[in-house]
């Protein structure tokens, strides 16, 4: 026997409202369950602003995912502490030296090729050279920043930093904690000795740079140059060029012995659960439009050969094979293996 | 039939603090101490093995910087504590004996006000004052008192100045409470019996305020030896402390095991100093186990 209930209008409305409420509450969680999340590291400052305002939202829209971006240093120890099969990041963005340390720990992949990331086919050779773990998306050139209001001639050689007139007003980095300092230390071996790995020559040259003002990050060096606390210091080109148009008496010089590469490297963690998305993100970051946007925002030289920058940027950044050829890439694998000894020795040299 | 004693209400009140202490001190310290005895991270590296090499590395100090760093840490901690005590004690005494409530409130606000600003901001403020192109050196050069800037920063002097400024409020607040509870009539009685101001202070007020000196000193010492930001910014490469070395090991050498060993060593050495200090002050005050 079938009982037949008559549903009142009020009951029908209640039921509809209930279903709508369930749908409204449940839908985001269902949607969230379907939306994948890509966990990345990225820089702060102007770079971070552009990433959050433009680059990442466009990526999320195109790839129908959410991006969780960590800007809080240090990245590698956090990755080190997370489980290998469920890493805290899917994509690790660091400078080259940290990628090498991460590779030794098994935290990142060895190489990123055009097979996984098609746009790798369009990068300059330095971006995927044997000195790189992962793939370089941008580089800046480490050279000498100097004040233009102190009567100094534009430096042409790394040796100009040792000019006695600059005693106490030259700037460098706390070598154990800064990759620019480490790169400059190796360059001392090349300029004063047999090559980048000539440690004895580098130690000796470091002595001649005393007294020197040392900082632990590039932002501090920028402030020292801007305030006049330092008249000449080791810095990357974007750290000077970003003040273009602000009437600051500072300029950048690329020494004749060559400029050092400060690569922005992306890599994927082997345990990532969204590897395809991670590779997609790296491919996206190498797209000419994204490269142009970021390069012109922060004065980084794009790794992609296909990028055409506006004239102002094109004139100063490393955008041709000839300019790129002036880049010197340190062997970070070699350096990291000796880092503890070098740290101890340079600490003793620079103390006091 | 088993009977369960009901926990006292005090136990319930203490439980959150105890839980906090276990979760945020005992547990992290245990993990750090355990890590210091492994070659790698045993949680995700199956090849990690037990070793004492991190302690040997510190003990034999073939690099020649670790013992110096420990000594430098302790020296900065002790000097900061002594200077903070010398500045903080008269201020605390003045505050504790102040009759005007308004005056007391204003001085208290002045003492607490710097604590409302972050340590990084305060340290950068000291940098603008003490650097070569800073306020002091610029004025000295302008007035013709010196030809070249005085070395006020990137050394232990600058580090101690900034640390003292940051930690003096801790000393003052601790001492004010203790001195405020000392009965003023005891000092007055001493003076009525012929003691001068100085003698009454040295023989009556000072011994009675020793618990405050001990508590304030330990607080400032503990904060100073564990300081990282201020020694890093103010000391440059001329100052290397154990917290700076620990940060280097974690952040740039990616060696949490050696960092753990350095942390354990810093804690042990600090404990030895604290116990010794406690005993000396207890002996001076004629009491035992003050803290």
Short mmCIF file of N, CA and C in Angstrom, two decimals, chain A residues 74 76-77 79-84 97-98 101-102 105 150 168 173-174 176-178 182 212-217 220 223-224 227-229 339-340 343-345 347-348 350-352, chain B residues 41 43-45 57 62-66 68-69 72 75 124 127 130-134 153-154 156 228 232-233 236-240 244 247-256 258:
data_model
loop_
_atom_site.label_atom_id
_atom_site.label_comp_id
_atom_site.label_asym_id
_atom_site.label_seq_id
_atom_site.Cartn_x
_atom_site.Cartn_y
_atom_site.Cartn_z
N UNK A 74 64.34 30.91 6.13
CA UNK A 74 65.06 30.21 5.06
C UNK A 74 64.23 29.05 4.53
N UNK A 76 65.32 26.28 2.51
CA UNK A 76 65.90 24.93 2.47
C UNK A 76 65.77 24.19 3.81
N UNK A 77 66.05 24.84 4.96
CA UNK A 77 65.86 24.10 6.22
C UNK A 77 64.42 23.64 6.42
N UNK A 79 62.36 22.81 4.02
CA UNK A 79 62.19 21.67 3.11
C UNK A 79 62.90 20.43 3.69
N UNK A 80 64.06 20.71 4.28
CA UNK A 80 64.86 19.64 4.90
C UNK A 80 64.07 18.95 6.02
N UNK A 81 63.29 19.73 6.76
CA UNK A 81 62.57 19.17 7.91
C UNK A 81 61.26 18.49 7.52
N UNK A 82 60.80 18.69 6.29
CA UNK A 82 59.52 18.10 5.90
C UNK A 82 59.73 16.70 5.30
N UNK A 83 58.67 15.86 5.34
CA UNK A 83 58.83 14.49 4.82
C UNK A 83 59.18 14.50 3.32
N UNK A 84 60.04 13.58 2.93
CA UNK A 84 60.46 13.54 1.51
C UNK A 84 59.30 13.19 0.58
N UNK A 97 73.45 28.33 -5.38
CA UNK A 97 74.21 27.59 -4.35
C UNK A 97 73.29 26.74 -3.47
N UNK A 98 72.11 27.27 -3.16
CA UNK A 98 71.19 26.52 -2.30
C UNK A 98 70.58 25.33 -3.04
N UNK A 101 73.05 22.54 -2.63
CA UNK A 101 72.96 21.94 -1.29
C UNK A 101 71.73 21.04 -1.20
N UNK A 102 70.64 21.50 -1.79
CA UNK A 102 69.39 20.73 -1.75
C UNK A 102 69.52 19.43 -2.53
N UNK A 105 71.19 16.75 -0.59
CA UNK A 105 70.29 16.17 0.42
C UNK A 105 69.15 15.38 -0.23
N UNK A 150 81.28 60.99 -5.29
CA UNK A 150 82.46 60.97 -4.42
C UNK A 150 83.76 61.17 -5.19
N UNK A 168 87.67 51.50 4.56
CA UNK A 168 86.57 51.85 5.47
C UNK A 168 85.29 52.26 4.77
N UNK A 173 80.21 41.37 1.86
CA UNK A 173 79.20 40.58 2.56
C UNK A 173 79.83 39.65 3.60
N UNK A 174 79.01 39.25 4.55
CA UNK A 174 79.43 38.24 5.51
C UNK A 174 79.42 36.92 4.74
N UNK A 176 80.02 33.68 5.05
CA UNK A 176 79.32 32.42 5.35
C UNK A 176 77.82 32.45 5.09
N UNK A 177 77.21 33.64 5.08
CA UNK A 177 75.74 33.66 4.97
C UNK A 177 75.22 34.28 3.68
N UNK A 178 76.09 34.75 2.82
CA UNK A 178 75.59 35.45 1.62
C UNK A 178 76.23 34.93 0.34
N UNK A 182 80.08 34.92 -1.24
CA UNK A 182 80.78 33.68 -1.61
C UNK A 182 81.26 33.75 -3.05
N UNK A 212 86.75 46.72 5.67
CA UNK A 212 85.61 46.64 4.75
C UNK A 212 84.32 46.52 5.56
N UNK A 213 83.29 47.17 5.10
CA UNK A 213 82.00 47.08 5.80
C UNK A 213 81.22 45.90 5.25
N UNK A 214 80.81 45.03 6.13
CA UNK A 214 80.17 43.79 5.69
C UNK A 214 78.72 43.71 6.12
N UNK A 215 77.90 43.27 5.20
CA UNK A 215 76.47 43.13 5.52
C UNK A 215 76.05 41.70 5.17
N UNK A 216 74.85 41.33 5.62
CA UNK A 216 74.48 39.94 5.34
C UNK A 216 73.40 39.79 4.26
N UNK A 217 72.85 40.88 3.76
CA UNK A 217 71.95 40.72 2.62
C UNK A 217 72.04 41.94 1.71
N UNK A 220 70.61 45.48 2.45
CA UNK A 220 71.41 46.29 3.37
C UNK A 220 72.53 47.02 2.60
N UNK A 223 71.12 50.01 0.90
CA UNK A 223 70.93 51.12 1.85
C UNK A 223 72.26 51.79 2.17
N UNK A 224 73.32 50.98 2.31
CA UNK A 224 74.65 51.54 2.63
C UNK A 224 75.15 52.42 1.48
N UNK A 227 72.97 55.64 1.39
CA UNK A 227 73.23 56.57 2.49
C UNK A 227 74.64 57.14 2.43
N UNK A 228 75.49 56.57 1.57
CA UNK A 228 76.87 57.04 1.47
C UNK A 228 77.77 56.38 2.49
N UNK A 229 77.23 55.46 3.27
CA UNK A 229 78.04 54.73 4.26
C UNK A 229 79.13 53.93 3.54
N UNK A 339 82.65 24.53 2.14
CA UNK A 339 82.07 25.72 2.78
C UNK A 339 82.47 25.85 4.25
N UNK A 340 82.42 24.76 5.00
CA UNK A 340 82.72 24.84 6.43
C UNK A 340 84.12 25.38 6.68
N UNK A 343 84.30 29.05 5.55
CA UNK A 343 83.59 29.89 6.53
C UNK A 343 84.49 30.22 7.72
N UNK A 344 85.12 29.16 8.24
CA UNK A 344 85.97 29.35 9.43
C UNK A 344 87.15 30.28 9.12
N UNK A 345 87.78 30.04 7.97
CA UNK A 345 88.97 30.82 7.61
C UNK A 345 88.62 32.29 7.36
N UNK A 347 86.04 33.92 8.41
CA UNK A 347 85.58 34.53 9.66
C UNK A 347 86.76 35.05 10.46
N UNK A 348 87.82 34.22 10.50
CA UNK A 348 89.03 34.64 11.25
C UNK A 348 89.70 35.83 10.57
N UNK A 350 88.34 38.16 8.62
CA UNK A 350 87.57 39.41 8.63
C UNK A 350 87.25 39.91 10.03
N UNK A 351 87.52 39.09 11.03
CA UNK A 351 87.25 39.51 12.41
C UNK A 351 88.40 40.39 12.89
N UNK A 352 88.05 41.50 13.44
CA UNK A 352 89.08 42.37 14.02
C UNK A 352 89.78 43.24 13.00
N UNK B 41 69.20 13.78 9.68
CA UNK B 41 67.88 13.77 10.28
C UNK B 41 67.30 12.35 10.20
N UNK B 43 64.57 11.18 10.93
CA UNK B 43 63.15 11.10 10.54
C UNK B 43 62.99 10.87 9.04
N UNK B 44 63.91 11.43 8.23
CA UNK B 44 63.75 11.23 6.78
C UNK B 44 65.02 10.75 6.09
N UNK B 45 66.03 10.41 6.88
CA UNK B 45 67.26 9.88 6.29
C UNK B 45 67.61 8.54 6.95
N UNK B 57 83.65 18.26 17.21
CA UNK B 57 83.99 19.40 16.34
C UNK B 57 84.11 20.68 17.16
N UNK B 62 89.02 22.68 15.52
CA UNK B 62 90.10 22.79 14.53
C UNK B 62 89.91 24.04 13.66
N UNK B 63 88.66 24.51 13.54
CA UNK B 63 88.39 25.71 12.76
C UNK B 63 88.90 26.96 13.48
N UNK B 64 89.01 26.85 14.81
CA UNK B 64 89.54 27.98 15.59
C UNK B 64 88.57 29.13 15.78
N UNK B 65 87.28 28.88 15.67
CA UNK B 65 86.32 29.99 15.88
C UNK B 65 85.26 29.68 16.94
N UNK B 66 85.05 28.39 17.24
CA UNK B 66 83.93 28.05 18.12
C UNK B 66 84.17 28.47 19.57
N UNK B 68 86.13 30.84 20.59
CA UNK B 68 86.08 32.30 20.59
C UNK B 68 84.63 32.78 20.62
N UNK B 69 83.79 32.11 19.82
CA UNK B 69 82.37 32.50 19.75
C UNK B 69 81.69 32.30 21.11
N UNK B 72 83.00 34.98 23.45
CA UNK B 72 82.43 36.26 23.03
C UNK B 72 80.96 36.37 23.48
N UNK B 75 80.97 36.88 27.23
CA UNK B 75 81.50 38.22 27.57
C UNK B 75 80.45 39.30 27.31
N UNK B 124 68.00 49.04 14.32
CA UNK B 124 68.26 49.91 13.17
C UNK B 124 68.38 51.38 13.61
N UNK B 127 71.73 51.84 14.71
CA UNK B 127 72.65 51.89 13.54
C UNK B 127 72.71 53.30 12.96
N UNK B 130 74.92 55.27 15.46
CA UNK B 130 76.33 54.92 15.70
C UNK B 130 77.18 54.70 14.44
N UNK B 131 76.54 54.59 13.26
CA UNK B 131 77.36 54.29 12.08
C UNK B 131 78.27 55.47 11.71
N UNK B 132 79.19 55.21 10.79
CA UNK B 132 80.18 56.24 10.42
C UNK B 132 79.52 57.54 9.98
N UNK B 133 78.42 57.42 9.24
CA UNK B 133 77.71 58.62 8.79
C UNK B 133 76.52 58.91 9.71
N UNK B 134 76.55 58.32 10.89
CA UNK B 134 75.45 58.47 11.82
C UNK B 134 75.47 59.80 12.56
N UNK B 153 80.40 51.30 15.83
CA UNK B 153 79.56 50.18 15.40
C UNK B 153 80.41 49.09 14.78
N UNK B 154 79.79 47.95 14.49
CA UNK B 154 80.49 46.78 13.96
C UNK B 154 81.57 46.34 14.93
N UNK B 156 82.05 45.06 19.52
CA UNK B 156 81.33 44.67 20.75
C UNK B 156 80.72 45.88 21.44
N UNK B 228 70.14 37.35 18.78
CA UNK B 228 70.67 37.07 17.44
C UNK B 228 70.67 38.33 16.56
N UNK B 232 74.05 40.50 15.24
CA UNK B 232 74.27 40.36 13.79
C UNK B 232 74.37 41.72 13.13
N UNK B 233 73.44 42.62 13.48
CA UNK B 233 73.40 43.92 12.82
C UNK B 233 74.45 44.89 13.36
N UNK B 236 78.55 43.20 12.97
CA UNK B 236 79.20 42.91 11.69
C UNK B 236 80.00 41.62 11.80
N UNK B 237 81.19 41.63 11.22
CA UNK B 237 82.00 40.41 11.31
C UNK B 237 82.92 40.44 12.51
N UNK B 238 82.95 41.55 13.22
CA UNK B 238 83.84 41.62 14.38
C UNK B 238 83.25 40.94 15.60
N UNK B 239 81.99 40.63 15.52
CA UNK B 239 81.34 39.94 16.63
C UNK B 239 80.76 38.64 16.11
N UNK B 240 81.13 37.54 16.73
CA UNK B 240 80.55 36.25 16.36
C UNK B 240 80.12 35.56 17.63
N UNK B 244 74.58 33.36 16.53
CA UNK B 244 74.86 33.67 15.12
C UNK B 244 75.38 32.42 14.41
N UNK B 247 72.48 30.07 13.81
CA UNK B 247 71.67 30.51 12.66
C UNK B 247 72.38 30.18 11.34
N UNK B 248 73.69 30.39 11.32
CA UNK B 248 74.47 30.06 10.11
C UNK B 248 74.36 28.58 9.78
N UNK B 249 74.49 27.75 10.82
CA UNK B 249 74.46 26.31 10.59
C UNK B 249 73.10 25.85 10.06
N UNK B 250 72.03 26.45 10.59
CA UNK B 250 70.69 26.05 10.14
C UNK B 250 70.36 26.68 8.78
N UNK B 251 70.61 27.98 8.67
CA UNK B 251 70.12 28.75 7.52
C UNK B 251 70.97 28.67 6.27
N UNK B 252 72.29 28.52 6.42
CA UNK B 252 73.12 28.55 5.21
C UNK B 252 74.02 27.32 5.05
N UNK B 253 74.32 26.65 6.17
CA UNK B 253 75.12 25.41 6.02
C UNK B 253 74.22 24.18 6.02
N UNK B 254 72.96 24.39 6.37
CA UNK B 254 71.95 23.32 6.39
C UNK B 254 72.42 22.12 7.22
N UNK B 255 72.99 22.42 8.37
CA UNK B 255 73.50 21.38 9.27
C UNK B 255 72.81 21.51 10.63
N UNK B 256 71.53 21.09 10.73
CA UNK B 256 70.80 21.25 11.99
C UNK B 256 71.40 20.43 13.13
N UNK B 258 74.70 19.94 13.89
CA UNK B 258 75.75 20.71 14.57
C UNK B 258 75.12 21.91 15.28
#
